[in-house]
Short mmCIF file of C-alpha atoms and ligand atoms in Angstrom, two decimals:
data_model
loop_
_atom_site.label_atom_id
_atom_site.label_comp_id
_atom_site.label_asym_id
_atom_site.label_seq_id
_atom_site.Cartn_x
_atom_site.Cartn_y
_atom_site.Cartn_z
CA MET O 1 -42.96 2.17 69.56
CA SER O 2 -40.22 4.43 70.93
CA GLU O 3 -38.19 6.58 68.57
CA SER O 4 -35.02 4.90 67.22
CA LYS O 5 -31.84 6.83 67.89
CA ASN O 6 -29.61 4.10 66.51
CA PRO O 7 -27.93 5.88 63.57
CA PHE O 8 -27.50 2.67 61.58
CA GLU O 9 -31.20 1.80 61.87
CA ILE O 10 -31.97 5.34 60.68
CA ALA O 11 -29.46 5.07 57.79
CA GLN O 12 -30.88 1.69 56.74
CA ALA O 13 -34.49 2.96 56.90
CA GLN O 14 -33.57 6.01 54.81
CA PHE O 15 -31.82 3.73 52.30
CA GLU O 16 -34.89 1.46 52.04
CA GLN O 17 -37.09 4.51 51.34
CA GLY O 18 -34.74 5.54 48.51
CA ALA O 19 -34.54 1.96 47.23
CA ASP O 20 -38.38 1.80 47.16
CA LEU O 21 -38.56 5.01 45.14
CA LEU O 22 -35.98 3.59 42.70
CA GLY O 23 -37.67 0.17 42.60
CA LEU O 24 -34.39 -1.61 43.40
CA PRO O 25 -34.40 -5.43 43.35
CA GLU O 26 -33.51 -7.42 46.48
CA ASP O 27 -29.98 -8.48 45.37
CA VAL O 28 -28.93 -4.86 44.95
CA ARG O 29 -30.47 -3.91 48.31
CA ALA O 30 -28.74 -6.83 50.01
CA LEU O 31 -25.36 -5.51 48.90
CA LEU O 32 -26.04 -1.92 49.96
CA ARG O 33 -27.97 -2.47 53.19
CA TRP O 34 -24.82 -3.64 55.00
CA PRO O 35 -21.16 -2.64 54.68
CA LEU O 36 -18.97 -4.73 52.37
CA ARG O 37 -16.29 -5.07 55.09
CA GLU O 38 -15.78 -4.18 58.74
CA PHE O 39 -12.74 -4.32 61.02
CA HIS O 40 -12.96 -4.45 64.82
CA PHE O 41 -9.64 -4.38 66.61
CA ARG O 42 -7.79 -3.65 69.87
CA ILE O 43 -5.08 -1.03 70.12
CA PRO O 44 -2.59 -1.39 72.98
CA VAL O 45 -1.12 1.98 73.98
CA LYS O 46 1.75 2.63 76.40
CA MET O 47 0.56 5.45 78.64
CA ASP O 48 2.84 8.13 80.08
CA ASP O 49 2.78 6.38 83.47
CA SER O 50 4.17 3.16 81.82
CA THR O 51 0.90 1.23 82.12
CA THR O 52 -0.74 -0.16 78.97
CA ARG O 53 -4.32 0.71 78.05
CA VAL O 54 -6.18 -1.25 75.40
CA PHE O 55 -8.56 0.75 73.20
CA THR O 56 -11.28 -0.53 70.84
CA GLY O 57 -11.03 0.62 67.22
CA PHE O 58 -13.21 0.22 64.12
CA ARG O 59 -13.06 0.69 60.38
CA VAL O 60 -16.13 0.07 58.26
CA GLN O 61 -15.93 0.04 54.44
CA HIS O 62 -19.46 0.34 53.14
CA ASN O 63 -19.10 0.36 49.37
CA ASP O 64 -16.23 1.01 46.95
CA ALA O 65 -17.97 0.49 43.60
CA ARG O 66 -17.21 4.08 42.50
CA GLY O 67 -13.60 4.22 43.75
CA PRO O 68 -11.41 3.82 46.86
CA ASN O 69 -13.24 4.12 50.18
CA LYS O 70 -13.13 7.48 51.91
CA GLY O 71 -14.16 8.55 55.40
CA GLY O 72 -13.06 10.09 58.66
CA ILE O 73 -11.89 8.62 61.93
CA ARG O 74 -13.80 9.70 65.02
CA PHE O 75 -12.38 9.64 68.56
CA HIS O 76 -15.40 9.76 70.87
CA PRO O 77 -16.24 8.23 74.25
CA ASN O 78 -19.68 7.09 73.00
CA GLU O 79 -18.46 5.64 69.69
CA THR O 80 -20.33 2.47 68.66
CA ILE O 81 -20.04 0.14 65.69
CA ASP O 82 -23.55 1.16 64.61
CA THR O 83 -22.57 4.84 64.52
CA VAL O 84 -19.53 3.95 62.40
CA ARG O 85 -21.67 1.78 60.07
CA ALA O 86 -24.18 4.59 59.58
CA LEU O 87 -21.47 7.16 58.94
CA ALA O 88 -19.75 4.80 56.44
CA MET O 89 -23.02 4.31 54.53
CA TRP O 90 -23.67 8.07 54.47
CA MET O 91 -20.13 8.55 53.09
CA THR O 92 -21.01 6.32 50.11
CA TRP O 93 -24.03 8.52 49.33
CA LYS O 94 -22.07 11.71 50.03
CA CYS O 95 -19.30 10.90 47.54
CA ALA O 96 -21.89 9.87 44.95
CA VAL O 97 -24.05 12.98 45.35
CA ALA O 98 -20.95 15.23 45.21
CA ASP O 99 -19.89 13.25 42.14
CA ILE O 100 -16.41 12.42 43.35
CA PRO O 101 -14.96 9.03 42.32
CA LEU O 102 -14.77 7.51 45.81
CA GLY O 103 -16.68 5.05 47.99
CA GLY O 104 -17.73 5.28 51.63
CA SER O 105 -16.05 4.26 54.88
CA LYS O 106 -15.64 5.46 58.45
CA GLY O 107 -13.51 4.64 61.46
CA GLY O 108 -13.43 5.27 65.13
CA VAL O 109 -11.94 4.69 68.54
CA ILE O 110 -13.85 4.66 71.82
CA ILE O 111 -11.98 7.41 73.66
CA ASN O 112 -12.38 10.97 74.86
CA PRO O 113 -9.20 12.45 73.31
CA ALA O 114 -9.24 15.33 75.79
CA THR O 115 -8.20 12.82 78.49
CA LEU O 116 -4.93 11.89 76.70
CA SER O 117 -1.58 13.69 76.70
CA VAL O 118 -0.10 14.71 73.34
CA SER O 119 2.29 11.74 73.30
CA GLU O 120 -0.49 9.30 74.26
CA LYS O 121 -2.60 10.64 71.38
CA GLU O 122 0.33 10.14 69.01
CA ARG O 123 0.80 6.53 70.16
CA LEU O 124 -2.95 5.86 69.80
CA CYS O 125 -2.94 7.24 66.24
CA ARG O 126 0.11 5.16 65.29
CA GLY O 127 -1.51 2.12 66.98
CA TRP O 128 -4.67 2.57 64.86
CA VAL O 129 -2.51 2.48 61.71
CA ASP O 130 -0.51 -0.54 62.96
CA GLN O 131 -3.79 -2.48 63.05
CA MET O 132 -5.23 -1.19 59.76
CA TRP O 133 -2.35 -0.39 57.38
CA LYS O 134 -2.83 -3.48 55.21
CA ASN O 135 -6.44 -2.45 54.54
CA VAL O 136 -6.10 1.29 53.96
CA GLY O 137 -4.10 3.30 51.41
CA PRO O 138 -4.48 5.73 48.51
CA ARG O 139 -6.04 3.14 46.19
CA MET O 140 -8.00 1.27 48.88
CA ASP O 141 -9.35 3.44 51.68
CA VAL O 142 -8.32 6.95 52.68
CA PRO O 143 -9.11 8.14 56.24
CA ALA O 144 -9.49 11.79 57.30
CA PRO O 145 -10.28 13.72 60.51
CA ASP O 146 -13.74 13.81 62.06
CA VAL O 147 -15.09 14.60 65.54
CA GLY O 148 -12.21 14.38 68.06
CA THR O 149 -9.41 13.98 65.50
CA THR O 150 -7.17 16.69 64.06
CA PRO O 151 -4.79 17.46 61.14
CA GLN O 152 -1.81 16.72 63.45
CA MET O 153 -3.24 13.24 64.09
CA MET O 154 -3.50 12.66 60.32
CA ALA O 155 0.19 13.65 59.97
CA TRP O 156 1.18 11.01 62.59
CA MET O 157 -0.99 8.40 60.89
CA MET O 158 0.42 9.19 57.45
CA ASP O 159 3.96 8.98 58.87
CA GLU O 160 3.28 5.57 60.45
CA TYR O 161 1.72 4.31 57.22
CA SER O 162 4.70 5.54 55.16
CA LYS O 163 7.14 3.82 57.54
CA LEU O 164 5.24 0.51 57.45
CA THR O 165 4.85 0.47 53.67
CA GLY O 166 8.32 1.85 52.96
CA ASN O 167 6.91 4.51 50.64
CA TYR O 168 6.15 8.17 51.26
CA ALA O 169 2.38 8.14 50.86
CA PRO O 170 0.81 11.55 51.55
CA GLY O 171 -2.38 10.50 49.74
CA ALA O 172 -3.07 7.75 52.30
CA PHE O 173 -4.66 10.26 54.74
CA THR O 174 -6.31 13.60 54.03
CA GLY O 175 -7.06 16.56 56.26
CA LYS O 176 -3.31 16.81 56.94
CA PRO O 177 -1.68 20.10 58.01
CA VAL O 178 -0.94 22.36 55.04
CA ASP O 179 2.81 22.14 55.78
CA MET O 180 2.61 18.35 55.42
CA GLY O 181 0.71 17.74 52.17
CA GLY O 182 -2.63 19.18 53.27
CA SER O 183 -4.78 21.33 51.00
CA LEU O 184 -5.34 25.02 51.47
CA GLY O 185 -9.03 25.61 52.14
CA ARG O 186 -9.62 22.20 53.81
CA THR O 187 -10.15 23.72 57.28
CA GLU O 188 -13.04 25.91 56.16
CA ALA O 189 -14.30 23.56 53.40
CA THR O 190 -17.16 21.80 55.20
CA GLY O 191 -18.58 24.95 56.80
CA TYR O 192 -18.24 26.98 53.59
CA GLY O 193 -19.76 24.09 51.62
CA VAL O 194 -22.79 24.25 53.95
CA ILE O 195 -23.06 27.97 53.15
CA PHE O 196 -22.79 27.44 49.37
CA THR O 197 -25.80 25.10 49.55
CA VAL O 198 -27.70 27.54 51.83
CA ARG O 199 -27.04 30.29 49.25
CA GLU O 200 -28.53 28.10 46.50
CA ALA O 201 -31.54 27.22 48.66
CA MET O 202 -32.15 30.92 49.36
CA LYS O 203 -32.05 31.67 45.62
CA HIS O 204 -34.59 28.90 45.05
CA LEU O 205 -36.89 30.08 47.86
CA GLY O 206 -36.49 33.80 47.13
CA ILE O 207 -34.93 34.67 50.51
CA ASP O 208 -32.69 37.75 50.75
CA PRO O 209 -29.48 36.51 52.43
CA LYS O 210 -28.59 39.97 53.75
CA SER O 211 -31.71 40.18 55.91
CA SER O 212 -31.56 36.53 56.97
CA VAL O 213 -30.70 35.10 60.37
CA ALA O 214 -29.15 31.72 61.22
CA ALA O 215 -29.26 29.68 64.42
CA ILE O 216 -26.37 27.25 64.67
CA GLN O 217 -25.84 24.23 66.90
CA GLY O 218 -22.24 23.34 67.69
CA PHE O 219 -19.05 25.39 67.47
CA GLY O 220 -16.49 22.92 66.17
CA ASN O 221 -14.88 22.87 62.74
CA VAL O 222 -18.11 22.77 60.72
CA ALA O 223 -20.13 25.24 62.81
CA GLN O 224 -17.31 27.80 63.11
CA TYR O 225 -16.87 28.14 59.35
CA ALA O 226 -20.61 27.90 58.68
CA ALA O 227 -21.00 30.87 61.07
CA ILE O 228 -18.13 32.82 59.49
CA GLY O 229 -19.45 32.02 55.99
CA PHE O 230 -23.03 32.97 56.88
CA LYS O 231 -21.78 36.41 57.95
CA GLU O 232 -19.01 37.01 55.41
CA ILE O 233 -20.21 35.19 52.27
CA LEU O 234 -23.98 35.71 52.60
CA GLY O 235 -23.98 38.93 54.64
CA GLY O 236 -26.51 37.51 57.12
CA LYS O 237 -26.65 37.56 60.92
CA VAL O 238 -25.87 34.64 63.23
CA ALA O 239 -28.23 34.66 66.21
CA CYS O 240 -26.50 31.95 68.22
CA VAL O 241 -24.05 29.06 68.31
CA SER O 242 -23.79 26.33 70.91
CA CYS O 243 -21.27 23.91 72.35
CA TYR O 244 -20.86 21.03 74.75
CA ASP O 245 -18.85 22.39 77.66
CA LEU O 246 -16.25 19.72 78.44
CA ASN O 247 -15.61 21.24 81.88
CA ASP O 248 -19.27 21.46 83.00
CA ARG O 249 -20.23 18.36 80.95
CA LYS O 250 -23.30 20.26 79.69
CA PRO O 251 -24.28 21.88 76.39
CA TYR O 252 -24.93 25.65 76.28
CA THR O 253 -26.18 28.09 73.66
CA TYR O 254 -24.39 31.43 73.29
CA SER O 255 -26.16 34.44 71.79
CA HIS O 256 -25.53 38.17 71.58
CA PRO O 257 -28.11 40.95 71.16
CA ASP O 258 -26.21 42.22 68.05
CA GLY O 259 -25.64 38.75 66.63
CA VAL O 260 -22.58 36.66 67.40
CA ASP O 261 -19.12 37.53 66.10
CA PRO O 262 -17.88 34.08 65.00
CA LYS O 263 -14.24 35.13 64.62
CA PHE O 264 -14.16 36.48 68.18
CA LEU O 265 -15.82 33.34 69.52
CA GLN O 266 -13.37 31.22 67.52
CA SER O 267 -10.51 33.03 69.28
CA ILE O 268 -11.85 31.87 72.69
CA THR O 269 -12.71 28.27 71.65
CA ASP O 270 -10.48 25.26 72.25
CA GLN O 271 -9.57 22.53 69.74
CA TYR O 272 -12.61 20.44 70.82
CA GLY O 273 -15.10 23.24 70.12
CA THR O 274 -15.70 24.33 73.73
CA ILE O 275 -16.20 28.10 74.07
CA ASP O 276 -14.53 29.73 77.11
CA ALA O 277 -17.66 30.63 79.11
CA ALA O 278 -16.05 33.32 81.28
CA LYS O 279 -14.53 35.17 78.30
CA ALA O 280 -17.81 34.95 76.35
CA LYS O 281 -19.83 36.35 79.25
CA ALA O 282 -17.27 39.13 79.79
CA ALA O 283 -17.78 40.14 76.13
CA GLY O 284 -21.57 40.48 76.62
CA TYR O 285 -22.67 37.03 75.41
CA LEU O 286 -25.70 35.38 76.98
CA GLN O 287 -25.15 31.81 78.07
CA GLU O 288 -28.49 30.10 77.52
CA HIS O 289 -29.81 26.61 78.09
CA GLU O 290 -28.88 23.58 76.02
CA MET O 291 -31.74 23.75 73.48
CA ALA O 292 -32.06 27.57 73.13
CA TRP O 293 -30.60 27.29 69.59
CA ILE O 294 -33.72 25.48 68.38
CA ASP O 295 -36.20 28.09 69.71
CA LYS O 296 -34.40 31.07 68.18
CA GLU O 297 -36.24 33.32 65.75
CA ALA O 298 -34.28 32.69 62.55
CA ASP O 299 -34.65 31.69 58.89
CA VAL O 300 -31.93 29.04 58.71
CA LEU O 301 -31.25 26.32 61.27
CA ILE O 302 -27.82 24.70 61.01
CA PRO O 303 -27.41 21.67 63.28
CA ALA O 304 -23.62 21.14 63.15
CA ALA O 305 -22.85 19.12 66.30
CA LEU O 306 -23.73 15.41 66.42
CA GLU O 307 -26.48 12.89 65.57
CA ASN O 308 -30.09 12.80 66.82
CA MET O 309 -30.64 16.47 67.62
CA LEU O 310 -33.89 17.03 65.67
CA THR O 311 -36.25 14.46 67.15
CA ALA O 312 -39.97 13.90 67.80
CA GLU O 313 -39.43 15.87 71.01
CA THR O 314 -37.27 18.75 69.73
CA ALA O 315 -38.49 19.28 66.12
CA PRO O 316 -41.86 20.79 67.21
CA ARG O 317 -39.87 23.51 69.00
CA ILE O 318 -38.32 24.87 65.78
CA HIS O 319 -39.31 28.55 65.52
CA LYS O 320 -42.21 29.36 63.18
CA ARG O 321 -40.07 31.80 61.16
CA MET O 322 -37.66 29.00 60.18
CA GLN O 323 -37.56 28.10 56.46
CA ILE O 324 -34.35 26.15 55.80
CA ILE O 325 -32.71 23.33 57.74
CA ALA O 326 -29.10 22.92 56.59
CA GLU O 327 -27.76 19.70 58.09
CA GLY O 328 -24.09 20.47 58.72
CA ALA O 329 -23.75 17.44 61.02
CA ASN O 330 -24.11 13.84 59.92
CA GLY O 331 -27.45 12.32 60.91
CA PRO O 332 -28.78 15.22 63.03
CA THR O 333 -32.41 14.25 62.31
CA THR O 334 -34.24 11.11 63.45
CA LEU O 335 -36.93 9.52 61.25
CA GLU O 336 -39.69 10.95 63.46
CA GLY O 337 -38.00 14.37 63.53
CA ASP O 338 -37.87 14.26 59.73
CA THR O 339 -41.59 13.50 59.46
CA ILE O 340 -42.41 16.57 61.59
CA ILE O 341 -40.07 18.74 59.51
CA LYS O 342 -41.65 17.48 56.25
CA GLU O 343 -45.17 18.14 57.57
CA ARG O 344 -44.16 21.70 58.42
CA GLY O 345 -42.96 22.16 54.84
CA LEU O 346 -39.44 23.18 55.85
CA PHE O 347 -36.80 23.03 53.11
CA VAL O 348 -34.14 20.52 54.15
CA ILE O 349 -30.63 20.40 52.72
CA PRO O 350 -29.87 16.82 53.78
CA ASP O 351 -26.63 16.02 55.58
CA PHE O 352 -24.80 14.07 52.91
CA LEU O 353 -25.39 16.89 50.42
CA CYS O 354 -25.01 19.82 52.83
CA ASN O 355 -21.72 18.77 54.46
CA ALA O 356 -20.09 17.21 51.36
CA GLY O 357 -17.61 20.12 51.18
CA GLY O 358 -15.20 18.35 53.53
CA VAL O 359 -14.88 15.16 51.53
CA THR O 360 -14.83 17.10 48.27
CA THR O 361 -11.81 19.08 49.45
CA SER O 362 -10.25 15.90 50.86
CA TYR O 363 -10.57 14.50 47.35
CA PHE O 364 -8.88 17.67 46.01
CA GLU O 365 -6.12 17.06 48.58
CA SER O 366 -5.51 13.51 47.26
CA VAL O 367 -5.48 14.81 43.69
CA GLN O 368 -2.84 17.41 44.67
CA ASN O 369 -0.85 14.73 46.55
CA ASP O 370 -0.91 12.49 43.47
CA MET O 371 0.27 15.33 41.21
CA ASN O 372 2.69 16.65 43.86
CA PHE O 373 1.48 20.08 42.75
CA TYR O 374 -0.56 22.34 45.01
CA TRP O 375 -3.36 24.79 44.20
CA HIS O 376 -3.82 28.19 45.83
CA ARG O 377 -6.71 28.69 48.30
CA ASP O 378 -8.99 30.61 45.91
CA GLU O 379 -8.67 27.83 43.33
CA VAL O 380 -9.65 25.20 45.92
CA LEU O 381 -12.66 27.21 47.15
CA GLU O 382 -13.76 28.04 43.60
CA ARG O 383 -13.69 24.36 42.61
CA LEU O 384 -15.52 23.52 45.85
CA ASP O 385 -18.25 26.08 45.15
CA HIS O 386 -18.67 24.67 41.65
CA LYS O 387 -19.01 21.07 42.93
CA MET O 388 -21.40 21.97 45.78
CA THR O 389 -23.59 24.14 43.53
CA LYS O 390 -23.82 21.40 40.90
CA ALA O 391 -24.64 18.76 43.53
CA PHE O 392 -27.35 20.99 45.05
CA GLN O 393 -28.88 21.73 41.63
CA ASP O 394 -28.91 18.02 40.66
CA VAL O 395 -30.79 17.16 43.86
CA LEU O 396 -33.18 20.12 43.52
CA GLU O 397 -33.95 19.10 39.93
CA MET O 398 -34.68 15.53 41.09
CA SER O 399 -36.85 16.86 43.92
CA ILE O 400 -38.92 18.98 41.53
CA GLY O 401 -39.01 16.34 38.77
CA ARG O 402 -40.08 13.45 41.02
CA LYS O 403 -42.12 15.64 43.43
CA VAL O 404 -40.22 14.32 46.45
CA HIS O 405 -38.57 16.02 49.43
CA MET O 406 -34.91 17.00 49.16
CA ARG O 407 -33.70 14.09 51.34
CA ASP O 408 -35.48 11.53 49.17
CA ALA O 409 -34.20 13.29 46.05
CA ALA O 410 -30.61 13.15 47.35
CA TYR O 411 -31.00 9.41 48.00
CA LEU O 412 -32.38 8.92 44.47
CA VAL O 413 -29.41 10.71 42.90
CA ALA O 414 -26.80 8.98 45.09
CA ILE O 415 -28.10 5.40 45.14
CA ASP O 416 -28.66 5.44 41.39
CA LYS O 417 -25.00 6.43 40.77
CA VAL O 418 -23.67 3.69 43.07
CA VAL O 419 -25.94 1.04 41.54
CA ARG O 420 -24.87 2.04 38.02
CA ALA O 421 -21.21 1.55 39.02
CA MET O 422 -21.99 -1.83 40.66
CA ARG O 423 -23.78 -2.98 37.49
CA LEU O 424 -20.95 -1.80 35.23
CA ARG O 425 -18.47 -3.74 37.37
CA GLY O 426 -20.68 -6.83 37.17
CA TRP O 427 -21.39 -7.04 40.92
CA VAL O 428 -25.17 -7.27 40.48
P1 LIG Y 1 -16.04 19.06 66.27
O1 LIG Y 1 -15.66 18.00 67.23
O2 LIG Y 1 -15.00 20.00 65.76
O3 LIG Y 1 -17.22 19.95 66.88
C1 LIG Y 1 -18.40 19.43 67.44
C2 LIG Y 1 -19.09 20.60 68.15
O4 LIG Y 1 -20.37 20.18 68.62
C3 LIG Y 1 -18.32 21.10 69.38
O5 LIG Y 1 -18.41 22.51 69.44
C4 LIG Y 1 -19.08 20.47 70.53
O6 LIG Y 1 -18.94 21.21 71.73
C5 LIG Y 1 -20.50 20.58 69.98
N1 LIG Y 1 -21.48 19.70 70.63
C6 LIG Y 1 -21.37 18.38 70.94
N2 LIG Y 1 -22.49 17.96 71.54
C7 LIG Y 1 -23.32 19.02 71.63
C8 LIG Y 1 -24.62 19.24 72.16
N3 LIG Y 1 -25.32 18.26 72.72
N4 LIG Y 1 -25.16 20.48 72.07
C9 LIG Y 1 -24.46 21.48 71.51
N5 LIG Y 1 -23.23 21.36 70.98
C10 LIG Y 1 -22.67 20.14 71.05
O7 LIG Y 1 -16.75 18.32 65.05
P2 LIG Y 1 -16.96 18.80 63.55
O8 LIG Y 1 -15.79 18.35 62.74
O9 LIG Y 1 -17.35 20.24 63.51
O10 LIG Y 1 -18.18 17.89 63.12
C11 LIG Y 1 -19.52 18.20 63.49
C12 LIG Y 1 -20.47 17.32 62.71
O11 LIG Y 1 -20.24 17.49 61.31
C13 LIG Y 1 -20.32 15.81 62.96
O12 LIG Y 1 -21.59 15.20 62.77
C14 LIG Y 1 -19.38 15.37 61.84
O13 LIG Y 1 -19.48 13.99 61.54
C15 LIG Y 1 -19.91 16.23 60.72
N6 LIG Y 1 -18.98 16.47 59.62
C16 LIG Y 1 -17.76 17.01 59.83
C17 LIG Y 1 -16.94 17.25 58.74
C18 LIG Y 1 -15.61 17.94 58.88
O14 LIG Y 1 -14.98 18.21 57.86
N7 LIG Y 1 -15.19 18.31 60.07
C19 LIG Y 1 -17.34 16.91 57.45
C20 LIG Y 1 -18.61 16.35 57.27
C21 LIG Y 1 -19.43 16.14 58.36
#
């Protein structure tokens, strides 16, 4: 049988494995195997040339037993309902493992945002809210940015929502600009969260961070701050980063003989995470082939781009020095890829634990919006470190106690919390 790259099939198979380990009965599985609610809708948008284009949008609310749904909105040309379903389910586990009182949802629009003008993007964002405003909100479902969406887009969406409801509602969307109810520290939160869990994994495995090397895939929001954090917080070296070049329509890996300087690369990267190839080469960077990031001699591999990157085909190419896989992206590993990684004995920090820093800080943002009182950056990052460290230690303890891999342990911790809330509410 060929390898499944359908993220929802992967998410469901991972859930069933966790449910088996927990011995969950069929009624509980039936409620968690599929989202509670999904919305499919059309968004008409007046384009700058006065024509109307109709876009397809989604919102999937997987489970809100532990609190209002929470999850990003992705603008991507290859968006599918199954990707949104998988991401919504992973959000449920992510909020549970991070121990924040929220459920899981996700949204999307099938569009390459780079093809729209600024005003077309604004009308698309407002159009998304026009379709969904009755089913989102601070006590129901709170969207945030994801791949292809930005803080500015969240500000437009929040504005549209406030106009439609007649109430100023900053807590209806998170990941907003700091000048408009956003939280300090949100931009770097996911990448730094990845690094806090890598730090804990290194302590556990006895690896010296200062002599460690990371290979990173991607150079968007998560990868940029994971790279900066790996250098500045851990004192390690970053061998390479990579990106999908929107001009060439091809992915490339960028490396430097002295290790990459993430802040310099960030200064020559656009808002979609594409590095300016000419400027990078002029500064002595090597532009290597698409998969060079996976072959690099390093201790920590951080896939931080998109789904299905570590597969039956690519996982065997992971360098023999590698010890830790820190899944910055959602769903970067297929089931077959995971089997190979387990057989090699690599230590995996699974996605919904590793990248929970974003949603945790989004939760902090809603808390600050509710209080109308804002914390300083160090306070946000300190609270984030505390939450990420506790979540990592809970999963590690489960992994050691039950003698299971970290991904299975994370599922055990997360599913158990959601099921306990469903039972307390009398759903099952
Ligand atoms: P982004 O759009 O800012 O960046 C994505 C990066 O991946 C870009 O640099 C892009 O060029 C690169 N990329 C795409 N395809 C590639 C390929 N085939 N090879 C190499 N590079 C490729 O997105 P992001 O916000 O950084 O999110 C990245 C991942 O992390 C996604 O899976 C997302 O769902 C997940 N995530 C993001 C957040 C967040 O706060 N931003 C939080 C949790 C999880």
